[in-house]
XYZ file of C-alpha atoms in Angstrom:
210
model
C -27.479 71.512 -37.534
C -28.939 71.242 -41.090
C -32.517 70.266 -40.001
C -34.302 66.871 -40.010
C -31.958 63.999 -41.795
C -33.480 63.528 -45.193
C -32.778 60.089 -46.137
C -33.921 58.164 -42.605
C -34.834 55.196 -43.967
C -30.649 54.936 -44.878
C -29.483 56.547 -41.489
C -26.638 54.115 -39.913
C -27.828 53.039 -37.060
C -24.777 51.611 -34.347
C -25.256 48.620 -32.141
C -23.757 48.788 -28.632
C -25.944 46.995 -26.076
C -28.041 45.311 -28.930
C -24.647 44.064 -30.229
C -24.135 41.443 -27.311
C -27.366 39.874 -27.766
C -27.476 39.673 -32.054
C -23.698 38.928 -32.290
C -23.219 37.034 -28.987
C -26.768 35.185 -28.805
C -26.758 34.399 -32.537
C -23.400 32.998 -33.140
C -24.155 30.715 -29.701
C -27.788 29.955 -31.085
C -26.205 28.959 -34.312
C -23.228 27.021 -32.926
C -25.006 25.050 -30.596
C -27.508 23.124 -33.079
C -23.555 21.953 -34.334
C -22.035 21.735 -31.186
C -24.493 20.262 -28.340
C -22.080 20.782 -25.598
C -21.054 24.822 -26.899
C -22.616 26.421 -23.518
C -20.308 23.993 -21.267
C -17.154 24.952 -23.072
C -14.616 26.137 -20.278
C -13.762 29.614 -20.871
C -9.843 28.701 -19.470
C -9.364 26.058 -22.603
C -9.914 28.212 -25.396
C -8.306 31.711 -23.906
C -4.822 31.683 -22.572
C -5.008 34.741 -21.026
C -7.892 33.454 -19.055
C -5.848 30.660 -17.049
C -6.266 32.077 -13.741
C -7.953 30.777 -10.955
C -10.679 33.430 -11.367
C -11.737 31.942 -14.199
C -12.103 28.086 -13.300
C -15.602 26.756 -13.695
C -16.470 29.724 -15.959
C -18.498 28.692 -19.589
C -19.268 30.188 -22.316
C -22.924 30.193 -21.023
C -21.587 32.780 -18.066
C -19.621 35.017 -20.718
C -23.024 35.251 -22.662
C -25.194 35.685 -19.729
C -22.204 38.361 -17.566
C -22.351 35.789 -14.853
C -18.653 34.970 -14.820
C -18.489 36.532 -11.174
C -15.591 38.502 -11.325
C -15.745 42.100 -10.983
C -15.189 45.096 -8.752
C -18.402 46.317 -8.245
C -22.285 44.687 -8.792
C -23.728 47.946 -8.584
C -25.572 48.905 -11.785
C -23.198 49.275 -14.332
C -20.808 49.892 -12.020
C -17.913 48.326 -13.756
C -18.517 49.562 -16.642
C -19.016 53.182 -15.862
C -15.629 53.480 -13.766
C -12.678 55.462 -15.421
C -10.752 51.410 -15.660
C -13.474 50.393 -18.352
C -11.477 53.104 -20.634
C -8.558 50.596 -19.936
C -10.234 48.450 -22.140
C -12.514 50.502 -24.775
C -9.160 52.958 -25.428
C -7.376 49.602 -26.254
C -6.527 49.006 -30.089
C -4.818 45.622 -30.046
C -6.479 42.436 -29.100
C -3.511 41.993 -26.479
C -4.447 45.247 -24.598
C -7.921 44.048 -24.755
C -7.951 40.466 -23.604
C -5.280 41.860 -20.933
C -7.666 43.532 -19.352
C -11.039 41.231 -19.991
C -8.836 38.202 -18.334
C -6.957 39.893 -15.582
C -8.761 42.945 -14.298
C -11.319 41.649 -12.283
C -11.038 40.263 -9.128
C -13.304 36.782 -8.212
C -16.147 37.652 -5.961
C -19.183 35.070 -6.462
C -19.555 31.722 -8.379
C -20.028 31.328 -11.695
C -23.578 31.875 -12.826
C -24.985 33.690 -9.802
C -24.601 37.279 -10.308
C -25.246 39.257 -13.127
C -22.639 42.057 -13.742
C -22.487 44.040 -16.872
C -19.384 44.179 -18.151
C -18.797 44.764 -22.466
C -15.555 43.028 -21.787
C -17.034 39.443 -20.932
C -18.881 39.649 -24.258
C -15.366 40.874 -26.040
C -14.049 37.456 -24.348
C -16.979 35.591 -25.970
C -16.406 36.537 -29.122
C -12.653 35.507 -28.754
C -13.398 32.057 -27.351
C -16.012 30.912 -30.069
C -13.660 32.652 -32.640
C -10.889 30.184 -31.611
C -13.302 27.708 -30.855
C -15.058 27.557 -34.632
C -11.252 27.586 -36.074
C -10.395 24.648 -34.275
C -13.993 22.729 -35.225
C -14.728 24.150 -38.891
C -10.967 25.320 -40.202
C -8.291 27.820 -39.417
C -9.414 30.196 -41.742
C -12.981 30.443 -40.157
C -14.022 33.850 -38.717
C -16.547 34.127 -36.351
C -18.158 37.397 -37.978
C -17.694 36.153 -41.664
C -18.264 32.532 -41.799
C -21.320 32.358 -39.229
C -22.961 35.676 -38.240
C -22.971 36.913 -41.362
C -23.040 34.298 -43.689
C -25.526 31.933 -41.755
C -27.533 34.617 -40.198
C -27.058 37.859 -41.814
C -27.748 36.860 -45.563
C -30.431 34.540 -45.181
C -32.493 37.528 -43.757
C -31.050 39.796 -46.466
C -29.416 42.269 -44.585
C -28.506 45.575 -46.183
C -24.548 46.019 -47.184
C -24.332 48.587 -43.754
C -24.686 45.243 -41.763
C -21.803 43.155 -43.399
C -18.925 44.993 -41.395
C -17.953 45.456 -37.728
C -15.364 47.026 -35.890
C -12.327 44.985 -35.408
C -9.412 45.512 -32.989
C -6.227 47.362 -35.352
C -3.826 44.557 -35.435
C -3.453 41.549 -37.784
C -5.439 39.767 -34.990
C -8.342 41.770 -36.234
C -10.918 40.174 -33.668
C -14.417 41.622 -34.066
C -15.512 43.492 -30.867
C -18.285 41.547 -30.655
C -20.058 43.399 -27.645
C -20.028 46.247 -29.834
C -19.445 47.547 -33.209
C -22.079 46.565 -35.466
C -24.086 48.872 -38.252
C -27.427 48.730 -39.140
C -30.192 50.466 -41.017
C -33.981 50.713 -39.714
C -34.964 47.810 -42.062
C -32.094 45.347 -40.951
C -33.471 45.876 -37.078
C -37.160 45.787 -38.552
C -35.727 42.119 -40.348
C -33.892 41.055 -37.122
C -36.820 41.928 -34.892
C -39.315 39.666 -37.182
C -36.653 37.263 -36.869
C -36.461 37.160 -32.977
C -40.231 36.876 -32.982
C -40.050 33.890 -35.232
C -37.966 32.097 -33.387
C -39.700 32.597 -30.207
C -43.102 31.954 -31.901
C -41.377 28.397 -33.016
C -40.080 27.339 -29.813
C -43.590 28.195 -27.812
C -45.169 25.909 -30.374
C -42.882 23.331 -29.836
C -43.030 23.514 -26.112
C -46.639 22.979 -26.597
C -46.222 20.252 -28.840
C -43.720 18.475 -26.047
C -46.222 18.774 -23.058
């Protein structure tokens, strides 16, 4: 209403989709040069709520990739359109939120086989590795803190805006994860020529392997 923003190069830029691949996809691309077997990791041993037959055989590999196959609907965005998925984002407490993530969907394809986009497998990701890197590195390791942002975040130096995410108001605090993050235009113009790096490096080592 005031005309053209005057400062653009400091606008706040939020991260919704993009969110699930930096946060989810780094953290596991991190992780996994520590932890081999990190993609194999059985969704069921590191979430309680997650215990129920739905979710046997499921990885952390089908949380990243929304392959867990269970859902209501596969229709595009289906799920996470319908007036339920406000079960989940109205949520404030991690409780409310895993609640749903664990127990709302119904099993309707195996593991792996059907892509269904859902912000609430991501959310479950974020939980599992969270509890996962406590167990591994120390009980006062945070997923966002300690590997995100400290491993991935301040090599690139990252403005300040990028240093904080939305966390769920309890003393759980557990970063959204498929959501949440801040950014200006020259952290996404840093994480873009980081992405490019990396897949510039692993096309020359395919190369090198064949």
């Amino acid at each position: 209403r005031a005309g053209n923003y005057p400062f653009c190069q400091q606008l706040v830029l939020p991260s919704y989709s993009t969110a699930k691949s930096l946060f989810g996809g780094f953290t596991m691309m991190t992780l996994v040069k520590e932890f081999p077997d990190l993609f194999n990791e059985k969704v069921a041993d590191w979430i309680t709520e997650c215990s129920g037959s739905q979710w046997q055989g499921v990885t952390f590999s089908h949380l990243l990739n929304m392959s867990t196959g269970n859902y209501i609907s596969s229709g595009h965005s289906s799920d996470e359109g319908a007036e339920h998925s406000q079960i989940f984002f109205g949520a404030n407490t991690h409780q409310e939120k895993i609640n749903y993530s664990c127990q709302y969907f119904p099993h309707k394809s195996a593991p792996g086989t059907k892509f269904v986009y859902h912000t609430s497998d991501t959310y479950l990701l974020g939980t599992a590795l969270n509890a996962y890197v406590k167990a591994k590195l120390g009980s006062d390791v945070d997923l966002f803190d300690h590997v995100l942002a400290e491993k991935i975040w301040l090599p690139l130096s990252l403005s300040p805006t990028a240093y904080s995410t939305r966390r769920t108001k309890d003393s759980y605090g557990q970063a959204f994860t498929g959501y949440g993050l801040f950014f200006i235009a020259d952290d996404i113009a840093k994480l873009l020529r980081f992405i490019s790096d990396q897949n510039t490096h692993n096309n020359s080592s395919s190369t090198l392997n064949s």
